[in-house]
Short mmCIF file of C-alpha atoms in Angstrom, two decimals:
data_model
loop_
_atom_site.label_atom_id
_atom_site.label_comp_id
_atom_site.label_asym_id
_atom_site.label_seq_id
_atom_site.Cartn_x
_atom_site.Cartn_y
_atom_site.Cartn_z
CA UNK A 1 -11.74 -13.33 -24.58
CA UNK A 2 -12.04 -16.77 -22.72
CA UNK A 3 -10.01 -19.64 -23.75
CA UNK A 4 -12.28 -22.65 -22.61
CA UNK A 5 -15.26 -24.26 -24.07
CA UNK A 6 -17.95 -22.21 -22.94
CA UNK A 7 -19.81 -25.40 -21.25
CA UNK A 8 -17.04 -25.81 -18.87
CA UNK A 9 -17.59 -23.45 -15.21
CA UNK A 10 -15.48 -20.49 -15.76
CA UNK A 11 -13.99 -20.83 -12.19
CA UNK A 12 -13.59 -24.57 -10.76
CA UNK A 13 -12.77 -24.70 -7.05
CA UNK A 14 -11.91 -28.50 -5.85
CA UNK A 15 -10.88 -29.41 -2.15
CA UNK A 16 -10.04 -25.62 -1.33
CA UNK A 17 -8.59 -25.42 2.43
CA UNK A 18 -7.27 -22.08 3.69
CA UNK A 19 -6.12 -21.25 7.14
CA UNK A 20 -5.30 -18.15 8.92
CA UNK A 21 -2.57 -19.22 12.04
CA UNK A 22 -5.33 -21.31 14.07
CA UNK A 23 -8.50 -20.30 11.97
CA UNK A 24 -9.47 -22.55 9.39
CA UNK A 25 -11.21 -20.04 7.21
CA UNK A 26 -12.03 -22.69 4.29
CA UNK A 27 -12.23 -26.62 4.74
CA UNK A 28 -12.35 -28.59 1.70
CA UNK A 29 -14.68 -26.64 -0.32
CA UNK A 30 -15.79 -27.02 -3.76
CA UNK A 31 -17.39 -24.89 -5.81
CA UNK A 32 -18.25 -24.35 -9.89
CA UNK A 33 -19.15 -20.69 -10.98
CA UNK A 34 -20.85 -20.65 -14.57
CA UNK A 35 -19.93 -18.41 -17.45
CA UNK A 36 -22.34 -15.63 -18.23
CA UNK A 37 -23.87 -16.13 -14.66
CA UNK A 38 -24.49 -13.86 -11.83
CA UNK A 39 -23.29 -16.12 -9.02
CA UNK A 40 -23.91 -14.49 -5.29
CA UNK A 41 -21.78 -15.96 -2.24
CA UNK A 42 -23.30 -15.08 1.05
CA UNK A 43 -22.27 -16.01 4.34
CA UNK A 44 -22.16 -14.12 7.82
CA UNK A 45 -19.92 -11.60 8.54
CA UNK A 46 -15.84 -12.44 8.84
CA UNK A 47 -16.89 -16.03 7.42
CA UNK A 48 -14.13 -15.29 4.83
CA UNK A 49 -16.24 -14.39 1.56
CA UNK A 50 -13.57 -11.50 0.56
CA UNK A 51 -10.75 -13.95 1.10
CA UNK A 52 -12.39 -16.53 -1.20
CA UNK A 53 -12.24 -13.38 -4.03
CA UNK A 54 -8.32 -12.96 -2.90
CA UNK A 55 -7.94 -16.70 -3.31
CA UNK A 56 -9.52 -16.50 -6.92
CA UNK A 57 -7.50 -13.60 -7.83
CA UNK A 58 -4.41 -15.35 -6.92
CA UNK A 59 -3.65 -12.64 -4.10
CA UNK A 60 -3.67 -15.44 -1.34
CA UNK A 61 -2.58 -19.10 -1.84
CA UNK A 62 -4.33 -21.55 -0.30
CA UNK A 63 -3.06 -24.05 1.90
CA UNK A 64 -3.89 -27.10 -0.43
CA UNK A 65 -6.87 -27.50 -3.25
CA UNK A 66 -7.31 -26.33 -6.71
CA UNK A 67 -8.54 -23.24 -7.97
CA UNK A 68 -9.11 -23.20 -11.70
CA UNK A 69 -10.01 -19.90 -13.72
CA UNK A 70 -11.11 -20.20 -17.26
CA UNK A 71 -8.51 -23.22 -16.92
CA UNK A 72 -5.72 -21.83 -15.80
CA UNK A 73 -4.66 -23.48 -12.53
CA UNK A 74 -4.20 -19.96 -10.30
CA UNK A 75 -2.47 -21.70 -7.41
CA UNK A 76 0.83 -22.48 -9.12
CA UNK A 77 0.98 -19.52 -11.66
CA UNK A 78 4.20 -17.70 -11.95
CA UNK A 79 3.52 -14.13 -10.83
CA UNK A 80 4.19 -12.92 -14.75
CA UNK A 81 1.20 -15.45 -16.10
CA UNK A 82 -0.85 -14.50 -12.95
CA UNK A 83 -0.64 -10.88 -14.18
CA UNK A 84 -1.73 -11.98 -17.53
CA UNK A 85 -4.88 -13.77 -15.91
CA UNK A 86 -5.85 -10.89 -13.91
CA UNK A 87 -5.80 -8.69 -16.96
CA UNK A 88 -8.85 -10.47 -17.70
CA UNK A 89 -10.38 -10.30 -14.26
CA UNK A 90 -11.83 -7.45 -12.90
CA UNK A 91 -12.47 -6.55 -9.18
CA UNK A 92 -14.55 -4.03 -7.43
CA UNK A 93 -13.07 -3.37 -3.50
CA UNK A 94 -15.71 -2.83 -0.83
CA UNK A 95 -14.20 0.86 -0.80
CA UNK A 96 -13.85 1.80 -4.56
CA UNK A 97 -10.17 1.36 -4.13
CA UNK A 98 -10.37 4.35 -6.76
CA UNK A 99 -6.41 5.94 -6.61
CA UNK A 100 -7.10 9.42 -4.38
CA UNK A 101 -4.94 11.50 -6.22
CA UNK A 102 -6.48 10.98 -9.56
CA UNK A 103 -9.56 12.37 -11.06
CA UNK A 104 -12.59 10.06 -12.29
CA UNK A 105 -11.09 10.17 -15.64
CA UNK A 106 -7.57 9.15 -14.84
CA UNK A 107 -8.82 6.50 -12.58
CA UNK A 108 -10.88 4.74 -15.42
CA UNK A 109 -8.12 5.10 -17.62
CA UNK A 110 -4.93 4.26 -15.35
CA UNK A 111 -5.68 -0.03 -16.47
CA UNK A 112 -5.44 1.32 -20.26
CA UNK A 113 -2.52 3.44 -19.93
CA UNK A 114 -0.72 0.64 -18.03
CA UNK A 115 -1.68 -2.23 -20.55
CA UNK A 116 -2.33 -0.76 -23.49
CA UNK A 117 -0.31 1.51 -26.52
CA UNK A 118 -3.50 3.15 -27.66
CA UNK A 119 -3.58 6.91 -28.55
CA UNK A 120 -4.89 9.50 -25.93
CA UNK A 121 -7.93 9.99 -28.09
CA UNK A 122 -8.91 6.24 -28.22
CA UNK A 123 -8.33 6.36 -24.55
CA UNK A 124 -10.53 9.03 -24.15
CA UNK A 125 -13.55 7.62 -26.18
CA UNK A 126 -13.20 4.26 -24.27
CA UNK A 127 -13.10 6.09 -20.94
CA UNK A 128 -15.93 8.30 -21.75
CA UNK A 129 -18.05 5.40 -23.14
CA UNK A 130 -17.31 3.01 -19.78
CA UNK A 131 -18.41 6.45 -17.79
CA UNK A 132 -21.21 6.86 -20.03
CA UNK A 133 -22.26 3.00 -18.98
CA UNK A 134 -21.84 3.88 -15.10
CA UNK A 135 -23.82 7.20 -15.88
CA UNK A 136 -20.94 9.32 -14.74
CA UNK A 137 -19.66 10.61 -17.78
CA UNK A 138 -20.52 14.33 -16.49
CA UNK A 139 -18.32 13.57 -13.38
CA UNK A 140 -15.11 12.90 -14.87
CA UNK A 141 -13.05 15.79 -13.98
CA UNK A 142 -13.98 15.15 -10.15
CA UNK A 143 -11.52 13.91 -7.33
CA UNK A 144 -12.39 10.51 -5.57
CA UNK A 145 -13.11 13.09 -2.41
CA UNK A 146 -15.74 14.81 -3.67
CA UNK A 147 -17.85 11.23 -4.80
CA UNK A 148 -20.22 9.32 -2.59
CA UNK A 149 -19.69 5.85 -1.87
CA UNK A 150 -22.03 4.71 -4.17
CA UNK A 151 -20.65 7.06 -7.19
CA UNK A 152 -17.00 5.91 -6.15
CA UNK A 153 -18.35 2.03 -6.54
CA UNK A 154 -19.43 3.05 -10.12
CA UNK A 155 -16.50 4.52 -11.36
CA UNK A 156 -14.72 1.61 -9.79
CA UNK A 157 -17.16 -0.54 -12.06
CA UNK A 158 -16.29 1.55 -15.18
CA UNK A 159 -12.73 1.12 -14.38
CA UNK A 160 -12.95 -2.56 -13.56
CA UNK A 161 -14.67 -3.15 -17.21
CA UNK A 162 -12.11 -0.56 -18.91
CA UNK A 163 -10.04 -3.95 -20.29
CA UNK A 164 -13.21 -5.61 -21.29
CA UNK A 165 -12.69 -8.46 -18.55
CA UNK A 166 -14.34 -11.86 -19.03
CA UNK A 167 -15.70 -11.56 -15.18
CA UNK A 168 -15.61 -9.03 -12.49
CA UNK A 169 -15.82 -10.06 -8.55
CA UNK A 170 -17.71 -7.50 -6.77
CA UNK A 171 -16.59 -7.10 -2.93
CA UNK A 172 -19.87 -6.28 -0.83
CA UNK A 173 -21.09 -3.68 -3.53
CA UNK A 174 -24.21 -2.98 -1.59
CA UNK A 175 -22.71 -2.48 2.11
CA UNK A 176 -23.82 1.35 3.63
CA UNK A 177 -25.73 2.02 0.03
CA UNK A 178 -28.79 4.54 0.39
CA UNK A 179 -31.81 2.61 -1.33
CA UNK A 180 -31.44 4.99 -4.53
CA UNK A 181 -27.90 3.90 -4.85
CA UNK A 182 -28.17 0.49 -4.18
CA UNK A 183 -30.86 0.25 -6.61
CA UNK A 184 -28.65 1.61 -8.98
CA UNK A 185 -25.99 -0.99 -8.38
CA UNK A 186 -28.36 -3.63 -8.49
CA UNK A 187 -29.13 -2.92 -11.93
CA UNK A 188 -25.82 -1.80 -13.19
CA UNK A 189 -24.14 -5.60 -12.16
CA UNK A 190 -26.95 -7.22 -13.94
CA UNK A 191 -26.95 -4.97 -17.13
CA UNK A 192 -23.26 -4.86 -17.10
CA UNK A 193 -23.26 -8.79 -16.69
CA UNK A 194 -25.81 -9.39 -20.05
CA UNK A 195 -24.95 -6.49 -22.29
CA UNK A 196 -20.79 -7.25 -22.16
CA UNK A 197 -21.60 -11.07 -21.70
CA UNK A 198 -19.39 -10.96 -18.38
CA UNK A 199 -19.35 -13.91 -15.58
CA UNK A 200 -20.05 -11.96 -12.28
CA UNK A 201 -19.54 -12.99 -8.57
CA UNK A 202 -21.14 -10.92 -5.85
CA UNK A 203 -19.89 -11.25 -2.43
CA UNK A 204 -22.39 -9.66 -0.20
CA UNK A 205 -24.80 -10.54 2.82
CA UNK A 206 -27.85 -8.36 1.76
CA UNK A 207 -29.93 -11.05 1.03
CA UNK A 208 -32.92 -9.14 -0.73
CA UNK A 209 -30.16 -7.52 -3.54
CA UNK A 210 -27.87 -10.28 -3.71
CA UNK A 211 -30.54 -13.07 -4.52
CA UNK A 212 -32.69 -10.14 -6.84
CA UNK A 213 -29.54 -10.41 -9.24
CA UNK A 214 -28.15 -13.66 -8.85
CA UNK A 215 -28.58 -16.83 -11.43
CA UNK A 216 -27.00 -18.89 -8.68
CA UNK A 217 -26.46 -18.69 -4.65
CA UNK A 218 -23.69 -20.01 -2.66
CA UNK A 219 -23.81 -19.92 1.00
CA UNK A 220 -20.79 -20.32 3.16
CA UNK A 221 -20.40 -20.49 6.80
CA UNK A 222 -17.79 -21.67 9.22
CA UNK A 223 -15.43 -22.69 6.45
CA UNK A 224 -17.97 -25.07 4.55
CA UNK A 225 -20.39 -24.85 1.60
CA UNK A 226 -23.76 -24.87 3.44
CA UNK A 227 -25.99 -24.60 0.67
CA UNK A 228 -26.25 -23.74 -3.06
CA UNK A 229 -28.34 -23.31 -5.77
CA UNK A 230 -31.01 -21.03 -7.66
CA UNK A 231 -32.46 -18.37 -5.50
CA UNK A 232 -35.95 -20.25 -5.74
CA UNK A 233 -34.26 -23.51 -4.48
CA UNK A 234 -32.76 -21.55 -1.85
CA UNK A 235 -35.96 -20.44 -0.35
CA UNK A 236 -37.33 -23.47 -0.38
CA UNK A 237 -34.96 -24.76 1.30
CA UNK A 238 -35.60 -26.93 4.46
CA UNK A 239 -32.18 -26.34 6.12
CA UNK A 240 -33.12 -24.45 9.44
CA UNK A 241 -29.79 -22.66 8.82
CA UNK A 242 -30.63 -21.19 5.77
CA UNK A 243 -34.11 -20.09 6.92
CA UNK A 244 -32.54 -18.40 9.54
CA UNK A 245 -30.02 -16.58 7.34
CA UNK A 246 -32.16 -15.76 4.67
CA UNK A 247 -34.67 -14.55 7.05
CA UNK A 248 -32.73 -12.77 9.34
CA UNK A 249 -33.83 -14.29 12.16
CA UNK A 250 -32.07 -13.50 15.37
CA UNK A 251 -32.04 -16.86 17.01
CA UNK A 252 -31.50 -20.07 15.50
CA UNK A 253 -28.80 -22.85 14.88
CA UNK A 254 -26.83 -19.52 14.65
CA UNK A 255 -27.34 -18.50 18.64
CA UNK A 256 -28.10 -15.44 19.75
CA UNK A 257 -25.79 -15.61 23.03
CA UNK A 258 -22.12 -16.16 22.90
CA UNK A 259 -21.06 -19.49 24.38
CA UNK A 260 -20.91 -18.62 27.93
CA UNK A 261 -21.35 -20.64 31.49
CA UNK A 262 -24.46 -20.45 33.62
CA UNK A 263 -26.10 -17.00 33.60
CA UNK A 264 -26.73 -17.09 37.84
CA UNK A 265 -23.55 -18.50 38.53
CA UNK A 266 -21.85 -15.66 36.74
CA UNK A 267 -23.94 -12.76 38.28
CA UNK A 268 -23.31 -14.55 41.69
CA UNK A 269 -19.84 -14.88 41.28
CA UNK A 270 -18.73 -10.96 42.06
CA UNK A 271 -16.34 -9.30 39.78
CA UNK A 272 -12.41 -10.57 39.77
CA UNK A 273 -10.93 -8.42 41.31
CA UNK A 274 -13.35 -8.97 44.64
CA UNK A 275 -11.66 -11.93 44.94
CA UNK B 1 10.81 -19.16 33.13
CA UNK B 2 10.01 -21.19 30.38
CA UNK B 3 7.32 -18.98 28.76
CA UNK B 4 9.76 -15.96 28.92
CA UNK B 5 12.43 -18.02 26.90
CA UNK B 6 9.42 -18.70 24.42
CA UNK B 7 8.32 -15.07 24.23
CA UNK B 8 12.06 -14.14 23.65
CA UNK B 9 12.42 -16.79 21.34
CA UNK B 10 9.10 -15.46 19.06
CA UNK B 11 10.35 -11.99 19.20
CA UNK B 12 13.61 -13.09 18.08
CA UNK B 13 11.73 -14.76 15.12
CA UNK B 14 9.56 -12.19 14.33
CA UNK B 15 12.35 -9.68 13.77
CA UNK B 16 14.49 -11.80 12.13
CA UNK B 17 10.99 -12.67 9.85
CA UNK B 18 10.99 -8.69 9.42
CA UNK B 19 14.43 -7.91 8.31
CA UNK B 20 14.04 -11.03 5.96
CA UNK B 21 11.42 -9.38 4.63
CA UNK B 22 12.76 -5.77 4.08
CA UNK B 23 15.72 -7.16 2.64
CA UNK B 24 14.02 -9.06 -0.06
CA UNK B 25 11.89 -5.97 -0.92
CA UNK B 26 15.35 -3.91 -0.61
CA UNK B 27 16.17 -6.39 -3.96
CA UNK B 28 12.61 -5.60 -5.39
CA UNK B 29 13.72 -1.83 -5.35
CA UNK B 30 16.82 -2.11 -6.48
CA UNK B 31 15.58 -4.55 -9.89
CA UNK B 32 12.41 -1.54 -10.32
CA UNK B 33 15.76 0.68 -11.28
CA UNK B 34 14.91 -0.14 -15.20
CA UNK B 35 11.65 0.25 -14.50
CA UNK B 36 11.91 3.50 -13.06
CA UNK B 37 14.33 4.93 -15.72
CA UNK B 38 11.70 4.01 -18.49
CA UNK B 39 8.54 5.93 -16.93
CA UNK B 40 10.67 8.93 -16.02
CA UNK B 41 7.71 11.38 -15.38
CA UNK B 42 6.46 9.28 -12.51
CA UNK B 43 10.16 9.46 -10.90
CA UNK B 44 9.94 13.26 -11.65
CA UNK B 45 6.70 13.67 -9.86
CA UNK B 46 8.17 12.40 -6.74
CA UNK B 47 11.31 14.08 -7.34
CA UNK B 48 9.17 17.18 -6.55
CA UNK B 49 7.05 16.07 -3.95
CA UNK B 50 9.83 14.46 -2.01
CA UNK B 51 13.03 16.65 -3.10
CA UNK B 52 11.39 20.03 -4.01
CA UNK B 53 9.15 20.44 -1.42
CA UNK B 54 11.80 19.42 1.36
CA UNK B 55 14.09 22.55 0.24
CA UNK B 56 12.49 25.13 2.45
CA UNK B 57 13.20 22.98 5.74
CA UNK B 58 16.46 22.46 4.74
CA UNK B 59 17.09 25.84 3.44
CA UNK B 60 16.04 27.56 6.98
CA UNK B 61 17.94 24.28 8.83
CA UNK B 62 21.00 24.84 6.95
CA UNK B 63 21.46 28.71 7.62
CA UNK B 64 20.78 28.28 11.59
CA UNK B 65 23.05 25.54 11.82
CA UNK B 66 25.39 27.17 10.25
CA UNK B 67 24.99 30.69 12.05
CA UNK B 68 24.98 28.78 15.23
CA UNK B 69 28.38 26.87 14.34
CA UNK B 70 29.85 30.30 13.08
CA UNK B 71 28.94 31.64 16.59
CA UNK B 72 30.10 29.05 18.92
CA UNK B 73 33.22 28.62 16.32
CA UNK B 74 34.30 32.33 17.07
CA UNK B 75 34.13 32.15 20.47
CA UNK B 76 36.30 28.89 21.00
CA UNK B 77 38.71 29.96 18.74
CA UNK B 78 39.02 33.70 19.35
CA UNK B 79 40.51 32.14 22.90
CA UNK B 80 43.66 30.71 20.64
CA UNK B 81 43.73 33.45 18.49
CA UNK B 82 42.69 31.62 15.92
CA UNK B 83 39.10 33.01 14.67
CA UNK B 84 40.37 33.32 10.89
CA UNK B 85 39.55 29.76 10.89
CA UNK B 86 36.17 29.87 11.29
CA UNK B 87 35.98 29.16 7.54
CA UNK B 88 37.48 25.82 7.66
CA UNK B 89 35.54 25.06 10.98
CA UNK B 90 32.11 25.72 9.66
CA UNK B 91 32.72 24.06 6.38
CA UNK B 92 34.41 21.37 7.68
CA UNK B 93 31.85 20.22 10.22
CA UNK B 94 29.26 20.85 7.55
CA UNK B 95 30.47 18.78 4.73
CA UNK B 96 31.88 16.22 7.00
CA UNK B 97 29.00 15.58 9.48
CA UNK B 98 26.17 18.00 9.90
CA UNK B 99 25.24 18.07 6.27
CA UNK B 100 24.53 14.44 5.66
CA UNK B 101 23.23 13.73 9.15
CA UNK B 102 20.91 16.70 9.99
CA UNK B 103 19.72 16.33 6.07
CA UNK B 104 18.99 13.08 7.11
CA UNK B 105 17.34 13.59 10.24
CA UNK B 106 15.45 16.30 8.53
CA UNK B 107 14.54 14.26 5.48
CA UNK B 108 13.16 11.52 7.65
CA UNK B 109 10.99 13.42 9.59
CA UNK B 110 9.61 15.48 6.84
CA UNK B 111 9.51 13.20 3.59
CA UNK B 112 10.25 9.74 5.17
CA UNK B 113 7.14 9.88 7.43
CA UNK B 114 5.28 11.50 4.67
CA UNK B 115 6.03 8.16 2.01
CA UNK B 116 5.73 5.77 4.88
CA UNK B 117 2.05 7.66 5.65
CA UNK B 118 0.94 7.74 1.53
CA UNK B 119 1.83 4.36 0.84
CA UNK B 120 0.62 2.90 4.45
CA UNK B 121 -2.91 4.61 3.73
CA UNK B 122 -2.75 3.38 0.02
CA UNK B 123 -2.81 0.08 1.64
CA UNK B 124 -5.22 0.54 3.94
CA UNK B 125 -7.50 1.81 1.54
CA UNK B 126 -6.84 -0.90 -0.85
CA UNK B 127 -5.36 0.72 -3.61
CA UNK B 128 -2.22 -1.28 -3.81
CA UNK B 129 -4.63 -4.52 -3.63
CA UNK B 130 -6.65 -2.74 -6.40
CA UNK B 131 -3.52 -2.10 -8.37
CA UNK B 132 -2.46 -5.57 -7.74
CA UNK B 133 -6.06 -6.71 -9.43
CA UNK B 134 -5.12 -4.58 -12.30
CA UNK B 135 -2.13 -6.32 -13.17
CA UNK B 136 -0.09 -3.47 -12.18
CA UNK B 137 2.95 -3.89 -9.59
CA UNK B 138 2.72 -1.43 -6.96
CA UNK B 139 6.35 -1.74 -5.93
CA UNK B 140 7.06 -0.99 -9.70
CA UNK B 141 4.48 2.03 -9.64
CA UNK B 142 4.07 3.40 -6.61
CA UNK B 143 7.04 2.37 -4.33
CA UNK B 144 10.03 2.33 -6.27
CA UNK B 145 9.89 5.66 -7.90
CA UNK B 146 9.27 6.99 -4.28
CA UNK B 147 12.28 5.15 -3.02
CA UNK B 148 14.50 6.30 -6.07
CA UNK B 149 13.44 9.97 -5.77
CA UNK B 150 14.85 9.82 -2.06
CA UNK B 151 17.92 8.34 -2.40
CA UNK B 152 18.55 10.97 -5.56
CA UNK B 153 17.28 13.49 -3.18
CA UNK B 154 19.16 13.26 0.00
CA UNK B 155 22.53 13.85 -1.74
CA UNK B 156 21.32 17.23 -3.16
CA UNK B 157 19.43 18.09 -0.01
CA UNK B 158 22.77 17.69 1.82
CA UNK B 159 24.85 19.70 -0.70
CA UNK B 160 22.05 22.62 -0.44
CA UNK B 161 22.11 22.67 3.39
CA UNK B 162 26.15 22.48 3.44
CA UNK B 163 26.09 25.72 0.91
CA UNK B 164 23.68 27.40 3.08
CA UNK B 165 25.28 26.48 6.35
CA UNK B 166 28.44 27.74 5.30
CA UNK B 167 27.02 31.42 4.20
CA UNK B 168 25.07 31.71 7.48
CA UNK B 169 28.78 31.02 9.21
CA UNK B 170 29.64 34.03 6.97
CA UNK B 171 26.92 36.02 7.71
CA UNK B 172 27.60 35.35 11.46
CA UNK B 173 31.45 35.57 11.51
CA UNK B 174 32.04 38.08 8.82
CA UNK B 175 28.97 39.87 8.85
CA UNK B 176 28.45 40.29 12.47
CA UNK B 177 31.48 39.03 14.21
CA UNK B 178 34.14 41.27 12.13
CA UNK B 179 36.34 38.39 11.02
CA UNK B 180 38.60 39.03 7.58
CA UNK B 181 36.56 37.95 4.89
CA UNK B 182 39.44 37.03 2.67
CA UNK B 183 41.14 34.79 5.68
CA UNK B 184 37.70 33.26 6.12
CA UNK B 185 37.20 31.89 2.36
CA UNK B 186 41.21 31.45 1.67
CA UNK B 187 41.48 29.32 4.74
CA UNK B 188 38.29 27.05 4.06
CA UNK B 189 39.53 26.79 0.08
CA UNK B 190 43.24 25.58 1.43
CA UNK B 191 41.88 23.06 4.05
CA UNK B 192 38.63 21.58 2.86
CA UNK B 193 39.74 18.64 0.47
CA UNK B 194 37.87 17.56 -2.81
CA UNK B 195 37.79 13.89 -1.97
CA UNK B 196 38.77 13.44 1.77
CA UNK B 197 35.83 15.72 3.14
CA UNK B 198 33.61 16.70 0.41
CA UNK B 199 33.08 13.29 -1.45
CA UNK B 200 33.45 11.43 2.04
CA UNK B 201 29.98 13.40 3.14
CA UNK B 202 28.59 13.09 -0.54
CA UNK B 203 28.80 8.71 0.28
CA UNK B 204 27.64 9.40 4.08
CA UNK B 205 24.36 11.27 2.31
CA UNK B 206 23.90 8.86 -0.53
CA UNK B 207 23.97 6.40 2.41
CA UNK B 208 21.52 7.63 4.26
CA UNK B 209 19.35 8.36 1.45
CA UNK B 210 19.33 4.66 0.55
CA UNK B 211 18.72 3.67 3.94
CA UNK B 212 16.02 6.64 5.15
CA UNK B 213 14.11 6.01 1.88
CA UNK B 214 14.17 2.27 2.23
CA UNK B 215 13.06 2.38 6.12
CA UNK B 216 10.38 5.15 4.63
CA UNK B 217 8.73 3.06 1.91
CA UNK B 218 8.97 -0.66 3.49
CA UNK B 219 7.20 0.58 6.90
CA UNK B 220 4.42 1.79 4.81
CA UNK B 221 4.25 -0.95 2.49
CA UNK B 222 4.14 -3.62 5.76
CA UNK B 223 2.08 -1.38 7.81
CA UNK B 224 -1.10 -2.94 9.43
CA UNK B 225 -3.58 -1.25 7.04
CA UNK B 226 -5.32 0.27 9.81
CA UNK B 227 -5.31 3.94 10.96
CA UNK B 228 -3.45 3.00 14.36
CA UNK B 229 -0.72 0.63 11.89
CA UNK B 230 -0.20 3.25 9.57
CA UNK B 231 0.60 5.74 12.54
CA UNK B 232 2.56 3.59 14.36
CA UNK B 233 4.27 2.75 11.06
CA UNK B 234 5.10 6.43 10.94
CA UNK B 235 6.49 6.64 14.00
CA UNK B 236 8.51 3.44 13.20
CA UNK B 237 9.95 5.28 10.04
CA UNK B 238 11.31 8.63 12.36
CA UNK B 239 12.94 6.23 15.03
CA UNK B 240 14.75 3.51 12.98
CA UNK B 241 15.93 6.38 10.51
CA UNK B 242 16.89 8.07 13.10
CA UNK B 243 18.80 5.57 14.71
CA UNK B 244 20.16 4.04 11.67
CA UNK B 245 21.71 7.25 10.45
CA UNK B 246 23.54 8.07 13.59
CA UNK B 247 24.83 4.31 14.31
CA UNK B 248 25.54 4.40 10.33
CA UNK B 249 27.39 8.08 10.85
CA UNK B 250 29.48 6.26 13.63
CA UNK B 251 30.51 3.67 11.79
CA UNK B 252 31.35 5.69 7.96
CA UNK B 253 33.27 8.25 10.06
CA UNK B 254 35.70 5.47 11.63
CA UNK B 255 35.77 4.45 8.34
CA UNK B 256 36.74 7.59 6.37
CA UNK B 257 38.37 9.45 8.95
CA UNK B 258 39.85 6.39 10.74
CA UNK B 259 43.83 6.18 10.65
#
């Protein structure tokens, strides 16, 4: 499926800068996402992890810098070429993003019907295989509204692998899941990655699960890559920020208190309308 | 003072930007027509939910509007001994004005608001983004079939409204108030012109169909993806559509029937 040499990274990000209005989301960051690995991108909420996935998928254009996916420069691709590239990318949204007016079966069949001319019986076989892979073959007649959050994400996974992509991007796959669903998703991401020879990018701030499945971890904050390496390397990091993030400590380099003036002065000042 | 000028400038630029985006969006909808034609089942599905499901409200409203026209027309015309012209009055009022205008207003309230809410919610729940990431263009797959279904439905619904309205006028005028049925129909037949009256009414309803459907799908597609954003977009669809229909109606009437 991949066009490039298997030793080159699947995704190469160089000098990426992206802002929303005055706010700089990414400030000249570099990243490599290796082929065949599960790469986890972690960072505090609102740090731009989902934005990074949208930049890789070409849904957003950066202010400057380069994003190469399997050798193709996403930032300058035409719409048609971008759509061709996206056929080789799967993406799992936080909400699942299933089409609510279609059954589970129709949802998984959707990309096959849109992009292939396969016969209905072939599509049926493929859909059942994909649903079996995520353990939901028996739920094929259900509507998305009848699924739990974890089941919706598994259906979305089946849909994401329908076209046998080279990579899958997972946006916060563990958020709001009970321990069993979380365990199922963790195991599925790992199994799909090795069984289908995929490359996976998992955006998450669930430290335990994200490090459990990751081959490589990037930590980003304030528009920069703070640290990256294998989970072991990160656990052994001496950086106070990395320690605070991985151990979930409430205070440290990221302060508990939002920046404010003197506490006593503030209390003595009285309400603004009393002036 | 300076800040007010700045604010005015910002608002103006923002409105112009939105208009520009809306116009480009409209071009995309027109360009998607071949795609809509080749994928007829998607269009038929939308014709059903936008057109067929609007039938009841159009039928009932048309009947009552026709009945009210019959009643009011009778009380006015009888003072001049011209109550037998009731058929002409009712039919001209309907095909020239009330049919296209009231249908467009009802359509904006019933189908337009539903279109905006549906597309807006699809955006809020990342269904549109999900489609883009599956290399499926949501404008071609989701928005364009809805837009063209609206454009096709409007003149048909307006025709149904006018026809039912005439029946309503007949029920009141002939059935209840005792006007001669022959005079009611024959005067209508001789005075209502196919091109001057009916065709102009059809043109109006097509224009309203384009404008209301465009506003509805654009407001949904451009909605802020939150519950409040979708709610505001839905309100804007109804308000902007109503204002656009009434303003366009005046302009079209002046163009079509002005000396």
